[in-house]
Amino acid sequence: MNDSDAFLPMDVLGSIGNEPFNDPVMKRGSYSIADYLTENLSELSDEELLRQIDFITEVFEQEQDTIQLDTSRNIRILPILVEQVQKNRSVEVNVHLLHLFTTMCSYSEKFIIKLCHIGIINIIKNFMDSDNTSILKESITLLSTVVWYFVGQSKQYPKTKQFEIEIQTILLEGSFIPRLLSLILDGNTPDSVFVICLHCFSQYPPQINLASTDTKRILSVLSRKLTLTTNHDVIIHICKVIGRHFVIASRVIYLVSSCMIPHIIALLGHHMIDIVSEALHVIGCMIALERDDRENFDYTEYAVDCGVIKYLCSLLKQKSVSILKEALWTISNIIAGSTELIDSVINSNCITQVIAMLDSPDYDKLKTEAYWVFMNGCTCGNDQQIEYFVQNGVIHILMSLLRNEQQNPEVFDALECIVKAGDRLAAAAQAVQAVQAVQAVQAVQAVQAGSTGSNGSNGSNGSTGCTPPAGKSGIGRPMNPYTAQMDVEILQELASTTQGVFQKRAEVFYHSYFYQCGVCHRYFYVGDVPMKYCQECAFPVCEGCDCS
């Protein structure tokens, strides 16, 4: 063993060559790599230092499941290593050091904080002006991790956290965003650097300040790249940036103007699941936006005009649960629009595909999104569309939602719309029956009048028939065709046993439309069988019972 091997022993660092990791003491406990570093790394040659760096990186990347690293003690490594970055080391050493820092940060967030305390922000800033592609890539990759931790999660630090607030300010208002944008906008930026810049930019929160001119320039570059590239990583990260920064109310109109949406919708048919996932997220978020009344523009209608429903139907055949959930979410938001949009979904056969998914082994993972498809369809649809949903079993589906304790109070909005549509259907049938009854009476009168006239009597005074009193035509009054399909017992149970907003909605819905007769104990819809309330017995009584 030569001198450089002594800094990181084989029995600590794992296998070098073919030797196995075989120290039982280290396997049982935790240790610090800093204990095995030479005290003065500055005395090492670049080649020797690279060996040290690569050994440490190997521990963090490959041995995490085998050894337990003592994070607090290992932080002692950082000042020693950062000092080497600031010296006149070779490009290769700096590249490996930056990669090691990123690896350590992914192991524990404590490393991110410590690196910022010892000045890594300024080091990254200097390296981002490098002409060396490898240095540029590693520095921006490390920056991505720092941005993710301090600003990407939209953290709000209290005033006592002055250091963290200062880091946030530097990352958001310093030169990092302008430098990233300059690399993104530069047509000579290699794809490998372009992708990393997009990844870093997508870590920033969508609330960052972007002038409209910058927004248009960025989208122009992304549109051109998306049209021309075949690089899958470029496509994925373009979609990520668009989904993160440009599908928001203040910028989405610029996205539409860039003419990228048809191209992104076409990506829903791509063979790579990662590309489909990112493209679907962009389209789903755009469809979820409210109509822009200032621009008189409906983003959902635009997406449908661009043929998105065809692709969504195809995606319902995917096996990926995440894709299925996002596709169902997107469909439910389309159905939450106009009746014309609902017709577009119905005519595409999407609904029957969603219903077929009820028997899928993955349905438990998808039912929340699937229920929204049916609830929005009934809440936003017209009577004909509600009839379509009812004919396809939506009442049973919504009842199963209640039985499975999916306590979404919005379900009562859908059920109420179904009840009211059934009332209108019954009223229309009753009106038809009334007309038919009148026509039947008139026909009898005409026959009688003709018969009397043939006997020489005056036809104007010879009629003995009369019009039946209103509501008693002799034909049974049509009943609501939908309420009979509802599980009223579960509605009553929910109204009395659940809690909170859901319980109140269940109680209001049940008592508004149903009752249980205190004599025969059957359930009735108030619109079909009138109820009288017995004060003495203190319960409702149907018209067919007598509590006396």
PDB file of N, CA and C in Angstrom, residues 447-535:
ATOM      1  N   VAL A 447    -116.727  12.127 -31.309  1.00  0.00           N
ATOM      2  CA  VAL A 447    -117.512  10.945 -31.713  1.00  0.00           C
ATOM      3  C   VAL A 447    -118.949  11.085 -31.237  1.00  0.00           C
ATOM      4  N   GLN A 448    -119.104  11.550 -29.987  1.00  0.00           N
ATOM      5  CA  GLN A 448    -120.448  11.711 -29.440  1.00  0.00           C
ATOM      6  C   GLN A 448    -121.222  12.772 -30.204  1.00  0.00           C
ATOM      7  N   ALA A 449    -120.531  13.857 -30.548  1.00  0.00           N
ATOM      8  CA  ALA A 449    -121.185  14.937 -31.287  1.00  0.00           C
ATOM      9  C   ALA A 449    -121.635  14.450 -32.661  1.00  0.00           C
ATOM     10  N   GLY A 450    -120.814  13.664 -33.283  1.00  0.00           N
ATOM     11  CA  GLY A 450    -121.171  13.138 -34.600  1.00  0.00           C
ATOM     12  C   GLY A 450    -122.349  12.194 -34.521  1.00  0.00           C
ATOM     13  N   SER A 451    -122.375  11.392 -33.463  1.00  0.00           N
ATOM     14  CA  SER A 451    -123.466  10.442 -33.288  1.00  0.00           C
ATOM     15  C   SER A 451    -124.794  11.162 -33.051  1.00  0.00           C
ATOM     16  N   THR A 452    -124.793  12.222 -32.228  1.00  0.00           N
ATOM     17  CA  THR A 452    -126.001  12.990 -31.930  1.00  0.00           C
ATOM     18  C   THR A 452    -126.505  13.709 -33.166  1.00  0.00           C
ATOM     19  N   GLY A 453    -125.610  14.228 -33.917  1.00  0.00           N
ATOM     20  CA  GLY A 453    -125.995  14.967 -35.139  1.00  0.00           C
ATOM     21  C   GLY A 453    -126.689  14.068 -36.130  1.00  0.00           C
ATOM     22  N   SER A 454    -126.278  12.806 -36.171  1.00  0.00           N
ATOM     23  CA  SER A 454    -126.896  11.902 -37.150  1.00  0.00           C
ATOM     24  C   SER A 454    -128.328  11.558 -36.767  1.00  0.00           C
ATOM     25  N   ASN A 455    -128.673  11.786 -35.430  1.00  0.00           N
ATOM     26  CA  ASN A 455    -130.047  11.529 -34.982  1.00  0.00           C
ATOM     27  C   ASN A 455    -130.919  12.778 -35.064  1.00  0.00           C
ATOM     28  N   GLY A 456    -130.394  13.832 -35.649  1.00  0.00           N
ATOM     29  CA  GLY A 456    -131.197  15.030 -35.861  1.00  0.00           C
ATOM     30  C   GLY A 456    -131.124  16.014 -34.730  1.00  0.00           C
ATOM     31  N   SER A 457    -130.324  15.746 -33.629  1.00  0.00           N
ATOM     32  CA  SER A 457    -130.238  16.674 -32.519  1.00  0.00           C
ATOM     33  C   SER A 457    -129.273  17.793 -32.851  1.00  0.00           C
ATOM     34  N   ASN A 458    -129.354  18.906 -32.090  1.00  0.00           N
ATOM     35  CA  ASN A 458    -128.470  20.044 -32.280  1.00  0.00           C
ATOM     36  C   ASN A 458    -127.122  19.701 -31.658  1.00  0.00           C
ATOM     37  N   GLY A 459    -126.057  19.603 -32.436  1.00  0.00           N
ATOM     38  CA  GLY A 459    -124.743  19.199 -31.959  1.00  0.00           C
ATOM     39  C   GLY A 459    -124.179  20.136 -30.930  1.00  0.00           C
ATOM     40  N   SER A 460    -124.581  21.420 -30.918  1.00  0.00           N
ATOM     41  CA  SER A 460    -123.965  22.375 -30.006  1.00  0.00           C
ATOM     42  C   SER A 460    -124.427  22.185 -28.576  1.00  0.00           C
ATOM     43  N   ASN A 461    -125.561  21.568 -28.332  1.00  0.00           N
ATOM     44  CA  ASN A 461    -126.060  21.412 -26.961  1.00  0.00           C
ATOM     45  C   ASN A 461    -126.134  19.962 -26.509  1.00  0.00           C
ATOM     46  N   GLY A 462    -125.684  19.006 -27.322  1.00  0.00           N
ATOM     47  CA  GLY A 462    -125.921  17.608 -26.990  1.00  0.00           C
ATOM     48  C   GLY A 462    -124.795  16.916 -26.256  1.00  0.00           C
ATOM     49  N   SER A 463    -123.648  17.576 -25.894  1.00  0.00           N
ATOM     50  CA  SER A 463    -122.503  16.939 -25.252  1.00  0.00           C
ATOM     51  C   SER A 463    -122.806  16.648 -23.797  1.00  0.00           C
ATOM     52  N   THR A 464    -122.534  15.362 -23.370  1.00  0.00           N
ATOM     53  CA  THR A 464    -122.725  14.981 -21.961  1.00  0.00           C
ATOM     54  C   THR A 464    -121.406  14.705 -21.276  1.00  0.00           C
ATOM     55  N   GLY A 465    -120.272  14.626 -22.069  1.00  0.00           N
ATOM     56  CA  GLY A 465    -118.968  14.350 -21.455  1.00  0.00           C
ATOM     57  C   GLY A 465    -118.417  15.584 -20.768  1.00  0.00           C
ATOM     58  N   CYS A 466    -117.392  15.339 -19.857  1.00  0.00           N
ATOM     59  CA  CYS A 466    -116.731  16.462 -19.175  1.00  0.00           C
ATOM     60  C   CYS A 466    -115.233  16.180 -19.078  1.00  0.00           C
ATOM     61  N   THR A 467    -114.419  17.234 -18.967  1.00  0.00           N
ATOM     62  CA  THR A 467    -112.964  17.092 -18.853  1.00  0.00           C
ATOM     63  C   THR A 467    -112.610  16.645 -17.441  1.00  0.00           C
ATOM     64  N   PRO A 468    -111.831  15.614 -17.292  1.00  0.00           N
ATOM     65  CA  PRO A 468    -111.459  15.165 -15.946  1.00  0.00           C
ATOM     66  C   PRO A 468    -110.787  16.290 -15.179  1.00  0.00           C
ATOM     67  N   PRO A 469    -111.024  16.353 -13.862  1.00  0.00           N
ATOM     68  CA  PRO A 469    -110.369  17.376 -13.052  1.00  0.00           C
ATOM     69  C   PRO A 469    -108.850  17.284 -13.185  1.00  0.00           C
ATOM     70  N   ALA A 470    -108.207  18.421 -12.998  1.00  0.00           N
ATOM     71  CA  ALA A 470    -106.745  18.475 -13.136  1.00  0.00           C
ATOM     72  C   ALA A 470    -106.096  17.462 -12.192  1.00  0.00           C
ATOM     73  N   GLY A 471    -105.112  16.744 -12.735  1.00  0.00           N
ATOM     74  CA  GLY A 471    -104.379  15.783 -11.914  1.00  0.00           C
ATOM     75  C   GLY A 471    -105.082  14.459 -11.755  1.00  0.00           C
ATOM     76  N   LYS A 472    -106.251  14.302 -12.314  1.00  0.00           N
ATOM     77  CA  LYS A 472    -106.962  13.025 -12.181  1.00  0.00           C
ATOM     78  C   LYS A 472    -107.443  12.573 -13.547  1.00  0.00           C
ATOM     79  N   SER A 473    -106.477  12.375 -14.395  1.00  0.00           N
ATOM     80  CA  SER A 473    -106.799  12.025 -15.770  1.00  0.00           C
ATOM     81  C   SER A 473    -107.130  10.554 -15.927  1.00  0.00           C
ATOM     82  N   GLY A 474    -106.918   9.812 -14.843  1.00  0.00           N
ATOM     83  CA  GLY A 474    -107.129   8.367 -14.960  1.00  0.00           C
ATOM     84  C   GLY A 474    -105.850   7.648 -15.316  1.00  0.00           C
ATOM     85  N   ILE A 475    -104.779   8.401 -15.622  1.00  0.00           N
ATOM     86  CA  ILE A 475    -103.486   7.816 -15.946  1.00  0.00           C
ATOM     87  C   ILE A 475    -102.564   8.087 -14.760  1.00  0.00           C
ATOM     88  N   GLY A 476    -101.741   7.126 -14.285  1.00  0.00           N
ATOM     89  CA  GLY A 476    -100.859   7.322 -13.143  1.00  0.00           C
ATOM     90  C   GLY A 476     -99.879   8.468 -13.355  1.00  0.00           C
ATOM     91  N   ARG A 477     -99.686   9.285 -12.328  1.00  0.00           N
ATOM     92  CA  ARG A 477     -98.776  10.424 -12.436  1.00  0.00           C
ATOM     93  C   ARG A 477     -97.337   9.936 -12.558  1.00  0.00           C
ATOM     94  N   PRO A 478     -96.556  10.434 -13.565  1.00  0.00           N
ATOM     95  CA  PRO A 478     -95.165   9.983 -13.733  1.00  0.00           C
ATOM     96  C   PRO A 478     -94.331  10.329 -12.500  1.00  0.00           C
ATOM     97  N   MET A 479     -93.465   9.429 -12.129  1.00  0.00           N
ATOM     98  CA  MET A 479     -92.592   9.631 -10.969  1.00  0.00           C
ATOM     99  C   MET A 479     -91.178   9.943 -11.437  1.00  0.00           C
ATOM    100  N   ASN A 480     -90.374  10.533 -10.535  1.00  0.00           N
ATOM    101  CA  ASN A 480     -88.968  10.830 -10.844  1.00  0.00           C
ATOM    102  C   ASN A 480     -88.248   9.517 -11.145  1.00  0.00           C
ATOM    103  N   PRO A 481     -87.690   9.361 -12.354  1.00  0.00           N
ATOM    104  CA  PRO A 481     -87.096   8.071 -12.729  1.00  0.00           C
ATOM    105  C   PRO A 481     -85.721   7.825 -12.109  1.00  0.00           C
ATOM    106  N   TYR A 482     -85.131   8.863 -11.483  1.00  0.00           N
ATOM    107  CA  TYR A 482     -83.761   8.727 -10.990  1.00  0.00           C
ATOM    108  C   TYR A 482     -83.677   8.440  -9.491  1.00  0.00           C
ATOM    109  N   THR A 483     -84.618   8.984  -8.716  1.00  0.00           N
ATOM    110  CA  THR A 483     -84.505   8.851  -7.262  1.00  0.00           C
ATOM    111  C   THR A 483     -84.660   7.410  -6.790  1.00  0.00           C
ATOM    112  N   ALA A 484     -85.404   6.608  -7.546  1.00  0.00           N
ATOM    113  CA  ALA A 484     -85.591   5.203  -7.157  1.00  0.00           C
ATOM    114  C   ALA A 484     -84.280   4.427  -7.188  1.00  0.00           C
ATOM    115  N   GLN A 485     -83.280   4.956  -7.926  1.00  0.00           N
ATOM    116  CA  GLN A 485     -81.989   4.273  -8.027  1.00  0.00           C
ATOM    117  C   GLN A 485     -81.044   4.643  -6.882  1.00  0.00           C
ATOM    118  N   MET A 486     -81.452   5.604  -6.064  1.00  0.00           N
ATOM    119  CA  MET A 486     -80.566   6.083  -5.000  1.00  0.00           C
ATOM    120  C   MET A 486     -80.743   5.253  -3.736  1.00  0.00           C
ATOM    121  N   ASP A 487     -79.630   5.015  -3.074  1.00  0.00           N
ATOM    122  CA  ASP A 487     -79.636   4.253  -1.817  1.00  0.00           C
ATOM    123  C   ASP A 487     -79.973   5.228  -0.688  1.00  0.00           C
ATOM    124  N   VAL A 488     -81.263   5.374  -0.420  1.00  0.00           N
ATOM    125  CA  VAL A 488     -81.708   6.370   0.560  1.00  0.00           C
ATOM    126  C   VAL A 488     -81.282   5.978   1.969  1.00  0.00           C
ATOM    127  N   GLU A 489     -81.183   4.701   2.219  1.00  0.00           N
ATOM    128  CA  GLU A 489     -80.795   4.251   3.560  1.00  0.00           C
ATOM    129  C   GLU A 489     -79.395   4.758   3.915  1.00  0.00           C
ATOM    130  N   ILE A 490     -78.463   4.674   2.951  1.00  0.00           N
ATOM    131  CA  ILE A 490     -77.106   5.159   3.228  1.00  0.00           C
ATOM    132  C   ILE A 490     -77.094   6.679   3.375  1.00  0.00           C
ATOM    133  N   LEU A 491     -77.974   7.359   2.638  1.00  0.00           N
ATOM    134  CA  LEU A 491     -78.077   8.814   2.773  1.00  0.00           C
ATOM    135  C   LEU A 491     -78.544   9.196   4.176  1.00  0.00           C
ATOM    136  N   GLN A 492     -79.546   8.464   4.672  1.00  0.00           N
ATOM    137  CA  GLN A 492     -80.043   8.739   6.027  1.00  0.00           C
ATOM    138  C   GLN A 492     -78.958   8.446   7.067  1.00  0.00           C
ATOM    139  N   GLU A 493     -78.240   7.367   6.860  1.00  0.00           N
ATOM    140  CA  GLU A 493     -77.183   6.998   7.804  1.00  0.00           C
ATOM    141  C   GLU A 493     -76.087   8.062   7.841  1.00  0.00           C
ATOM    142  N   LEU A 494     -75.674   8.540   6.657  1.00  0.00           N
ATOM    143  CA  LEU A 494     -74.645   9.574   6.593  1.00  0.00           C
ATOM    144  C   LEU A 494     -75.115  10.864   7.246  1.00  0.00           C
ATOM    145  N   ALA A 495     -76.400  11.165   7.084  1.00  0.00           N
ATOM    146  CA  ALA A 495     -76.953  12.389   7.658  1.00  0.00           C
ATOM    147  C   ALA A 495     -76.930  12.382   9.177  1.00  0.00           C
ATOM    148  N   SER A 496     -76.870  11.191   9.768  1.00  0.00           N
ATOM    149  CA  SER A 496     -76.956  11.099  11.223  1.00  0.00           C
ATOM    150  C   SER A 496     -75.672  10.641  11.897  1.00  0.00           C
ATOM    151  N   THR A 497     -74.712  10.119  11.119  1.00  0.00           N
ATOM    152  CA  THR A 497     -73.522   9.542  11.766  1.00  0.00           C
ATOM    153  C   THR A 497     -72.222  10.261  11.435  1.00  0.00           C
ATOM    154  N   THR A 498     -72.113  10.915  10.287  1.00  0.00           N
ATOM    155  CA  THR A 498     -70.855  11.573   9.929  1.00  0.00           C
ATOM    156  C   THR A 498     -70.747  12.926  10.623  1.00  0.00           C
ATOM    157  N   GLN A 499     -69.633  13.591  10.416  1.00  0.00           N
ATOM    158  CA  GLN A 499     -69.389  14.857  11.086  1.00  0.00           C
ATOM    159  C   GLN A 499     -68.929  15.922  10.104  1.00  0.00           C
ATOM    160  N   GLY A 500     -68.995  17.178  10.569  1.00  0.00           N
ATOM    161  CA  GLY A 500     -68.450  18.288   9.801  1.00  0.00           C
ATOM    162  C   GLY A 500     -69.302  18.688   8.618  1.00  0.00           C
ATOM    163  N   VAL A 501     -68.645  19.306   7.619  1.00  0.00           N
ATOM    164  CA  VAL A 501     -69.338  19.828   6.439  1.00  0.00           C
ATOM    165  C   VAL A 501     -70.046  18.709   5.694  1.00  0.00           C
ATOM    166  N   PHE A 502     -69.397  17.562   5.588  1.00  0.00           N
ATOM    167  CA  PHE A 502     -69.991  16.446   4.858  1.00  0.00           C
ATOM    168  C   PHE A 502     -71.306  16.024   5.501  1.00  0.00           C
ATOM    169  N   GLN A 503     -71.332  15.942   6.824  1.00  0.00           N
ATOM    170  CA  GLN A 503     -72.545  15.540   7.532  1.00  0.00           C
ATOM    171  C   GLN A 503     -73.672  16.541   7.306  1.00  0.00           C
ATOM    172  N   LYS A 504     -73.321  17.819   7.339  1.00  0.00           N
ATOM    173  CA  LYS A 504     -74.346  18.845   7.142  1.00  0.00           C
ATOM    174  C   LYS A 504     -74.923  18.768   5.728  1.00  0.00           C
ATOM    175  N   ARG A 505     -74.043  18.556   4.749  1.00  0.00           N
ATOM    176  CA  ARG A 505     -74.539  18.440   3.369  1.00  0.00           C
ATOM    177  C   ARG A 505     -75.415  17.201   3.214  1.00  0.00           C
ATOM    178  N   ALA A 506     -75.001  16.087   3.830  1.00  0.00           N
ATOM    179  CA  ALA A 506     -75.793  14.849   3.761  1.00  0.00           C
ATOM    180  C   ALA A 506     -77.149  15.050   4.415  1.00  0.00           C
ATOM    181  N   GLU A 507     -77.175  15.739   5.546  1.00  0.00           N
ATOM    182  CA  GLU A 507     -78.425  15.970   6.275  1.00  0.00           C
ATOM    183  C   GLU A 507     -79.380  16.845   5.471  1.00  0.00           C
ATOM    184  N   VAL A 508     -78.848  17.932   4.906  1.00  0.00           N
ATOM    185  CA  VAL A 508     -79.691  18.838   4.108  1.00  0.00           C
ATOM    186  C   VAL A 508     -80.236  18.117   2.886  1.00  0.00           C
ATOM    187  N   PHE A 509     -79.383  17.351   2.214  1.00  0.00           N
ATOM    188  CA  PHE A 509     -79.814  16.652   1.007  1.00  0.00           C
ATOM    189  C   PHE A 509     -80.900  15.627   1.331  1.00  0.00           C
ATOM    190  N   TYR A 510     -80.670  14.824   2.366  1.00  0.00           N
ATOM    191  CA  TYR A 510     -81.643  13.782   2.711  1.00  0.00           C
ATOM    192  C   TYR A 510     -82.992  14.394   3.073  1.00  0.00           C
ATOM    193  N   HIS A 511     -83.010  15.376   3.963  1.00  0.00           N
ATOM    194  CA  HIS A 511     -84.281  15.931   4.437  1.00  0.00           C
ATOM    195  C   HIS A 511     -84.967  16.802   3.384  1.00  0.00           C
ATOM    196  N   SER A 512     -84.217  17.261   2.390  1.00  0.00           N
ATOM    197  CA  SER A 512     -84.825  18.062   1.317  1.00  0.00           C
ATOM    198  C   SER A 512     -85.583  17.200   0.320  1.00  0.00           C
ATOM    199  N   TYR A 513     -85.138  15.948   0.160  1.00  0.00           N
ATOM    200  CA  TYR A 513     -85.697  15.147  -0.931  1.00  0.00           C
ATOM    201  C   TYR A 513     -86.309  13.803  -0.500  1.00  0.00           C
ATOM    202  N   PHE A 514     -86.040  13.336   0.697  1.00  0.00           N
ATOM    203  CA  PHE A 514     -86.496  11.998   1.074  1.00  0.00           C
ATOM    204  C   PHE A 514     -87.064  11.997   2.495  1.00  0.00           C
ATOM    205  N   TYR A 515     -87.828  10.980   2.786  1.00  0.00           N
ATOM    206  CA  TYR A 515     -88.293  10.752   4.149  1.00  0.00           C
ATOM    207  C   TYR A 515     -88.576   9.266   4.330  1.00  0.00           C
ATOM    208  N   GLN A 516     -88.622   8.848   5.578  1.00  0.00           N
ATOM    209  CA  GLN A 516     -88.974   7.459   5.907  1.00  0.00           C
ATOM    210  C   GLN A 516     -90.293   7.471   6.649  1.00  0.00           C
ATOM    211  N   CYS A 517     -91.249   6.762   6.133  1.00  0.00           N
ATOM    212  CA  CYS A 517     -92.568   6.705   6.780  1.00  0.00           C
ATOM    213  C   CYS A 517     -92.441   6.013   8.137  1.00  0.00           C
ATOM    214  N   GLY A 518     -93.018   6.639   9.154  1.00  0.00           N
ATOM    215  CA  GLY A 518     -92.932   6.080  10.502  1.00  0.00           C
ATOM    216  C   GLY A 518     -93.820   4.872  10.711  1.00  0.00           C
ATOM    217  N   VAL A 519     -94.742   4.605   9.773  1.00  0.00           N
ATOM    218  CA  VAL A 519     -95.649   3.477   9.911  1.00  0.00           C
ATOM    219  C   VAL A 519     -95.132   2.263   9.137  1.00  0.00           C
ATOM    220  N   CYS A 520     -94.924   2.439   7.841  1.00  0.00           N
ATOM    221  CA  CYS A 520     -94.476   1.301   7.015  1.00  0.00           C
ATOM    222  C   CYS A 520     -92.948   1.207   6.907  1.00  0.00           C
ATOM    223  N   HIS A 521     -92.266   2.254   7.366  1.00  0.00           N
ATOM    224  CA  HIS A 521     -90.786   2.293   7.407  1.00  0.00           C
ATOM    225  C   HIS A 521     -90.134   2.247   6.025  1.00  0.00           C
ATOM    226  N   ARG A 522     -90.909   2.510   5.006  1.00  0.00           N
ATOM    227  CA  ARG A 522     -90.325   2.585   3.667  1.00  0.00           C
ATOM    228  C   ARG A 522     -89.841   4.003   3.396  1.00  0.00           C
ATOM    229  N   TYR A 523     -88.872   4.095   2.461  1.00  0.00           N
ATOM    230  CA  TYR A 523     -88.347   5.400   2.083  1.00  0.00           C
ATOM    231  C   TYR A 523     -89.101   5.917   0.862  1.00  0.00           C
ATOM    232  N   PHE A 524     -89.314   7.223   0.812  1.00  0.00           N
ATOM    233  CA  PHE A 524     -90.020   7.836  -0.316  1.00  0.00           C
ATOM    234  C   PHE A 524     -89.329   9.131  -0.723  1.00  0.00           C
ATOM    235  N   TYR A 525     -89.475   9.424  -2.005  1.00  0.00           N
ATOM    236  CA  TYR A 525     -89.039  10.725  -2.521  1.00  0.00           C
ATOM    237  C   TYR A 525     -90.217  11.683  -2.369  1.00  0.00           C
ATOM    238  N   VAL A 526     -89.994  12.857  -1.784  1.00  0.00           N
ATOM    239  CA  VAL A 526     -91.093  13.774  -1.468  1.00  0.00           C
ATOM    240  C   VAL A 526     -91.836  14.237  -2.713  1.00  0.00           C
ATOM    241  N   GLY A 527     -91.175  14.232  -3.856  1.00  0.00           N
ATOM    242  CA  GLY A 527     -91.835  14.662  -5.091  1.00  0.00           C
ATOM    243  C   GLY A 527     -92.754  13.612  -5.677  1.00  0.00           C
ATOM    244  N   ASP A 528     -92.561  12.360  -5.251  1.00  0.00           N
ATOM    245  CA  ASP A 528     -93.387  11.264  -5.770  1.00  0.00           C
ATOM    246  C   ASP A 528     -94.564  10.953  -4.849  1.00  0.00           C
ATOM    247  N   VAL A 529     -94.278  10.838  -3.566  1.00  0.00           N
ATOM    248  CA  VAL A 529     -95.309  10.472  -2.591  1.00  0.00           C
ATOM    249  C   VAL A 529     -95.363  11.555  -1.514  1.00  0.00           C
ATOM    250  N   PRO A 530     -96.412  12.383  -1.532  1.00  0.00           N
ATOM    251  CA  PRO A 530     -96.520  13.462  -0.556  1.00  0.00           C
ATOM    252  C   PRO A 530     -96.488  12.931   0.876  1.00  0.00           C
ATOM    253  N   MET A 531     -95.966  13.744   1.761  1.00  0.00           N
ATOM    254  CA  MET A 531     -95.799  13.348   3.146  1.00  0.00           C
ATOM    255  C   MET A 531     -96.637  14.255   4.045  1.00  0.00           C
ATOM    256  N   LYS A 532     -97.186  13.659   5.109  1.00  0.00           N
ATOM    257  CA  LYS A 532     -97.788  14.483   6.165  1.00  0.00           C
ATOM    258  C   LYS A 532     -97.051  14.168   7.462  1.00  0.00           C
ATOM    259  N   TYR A 533     -96.867  15.172   8.274  1.00  0.00           N
ATOM    260  CA  TYR A 533     -96.122  14.978   9.518  1.00  0.00           C
ATOM    261  C   TYR A 533     -97.102  14.914  10.679  1.00  0.00           C
ATOM    262  N   CYS A 534     -97.054  13.808  11.408  1.00  0.00           N
ATOM    263  CA  CYS A 534     -97.939  13.624  12.546  1.00  0.00           C
ATOM    264  C   CYS A 534     -97.290  14.222  13.796  1.00  0.00           C
ATOM    265  N   GLN A 535     -97.880  15.280  14.306  1.00  0.00           N
ATOM    266  CA  GLN A 535     -97.331  15.946  15.482  1.00  0.00           C
ATOM    267  C   GLN A 535     -97.389  15.044  16.703  1.00  0.00           C
TER     268      GLN A 535
END
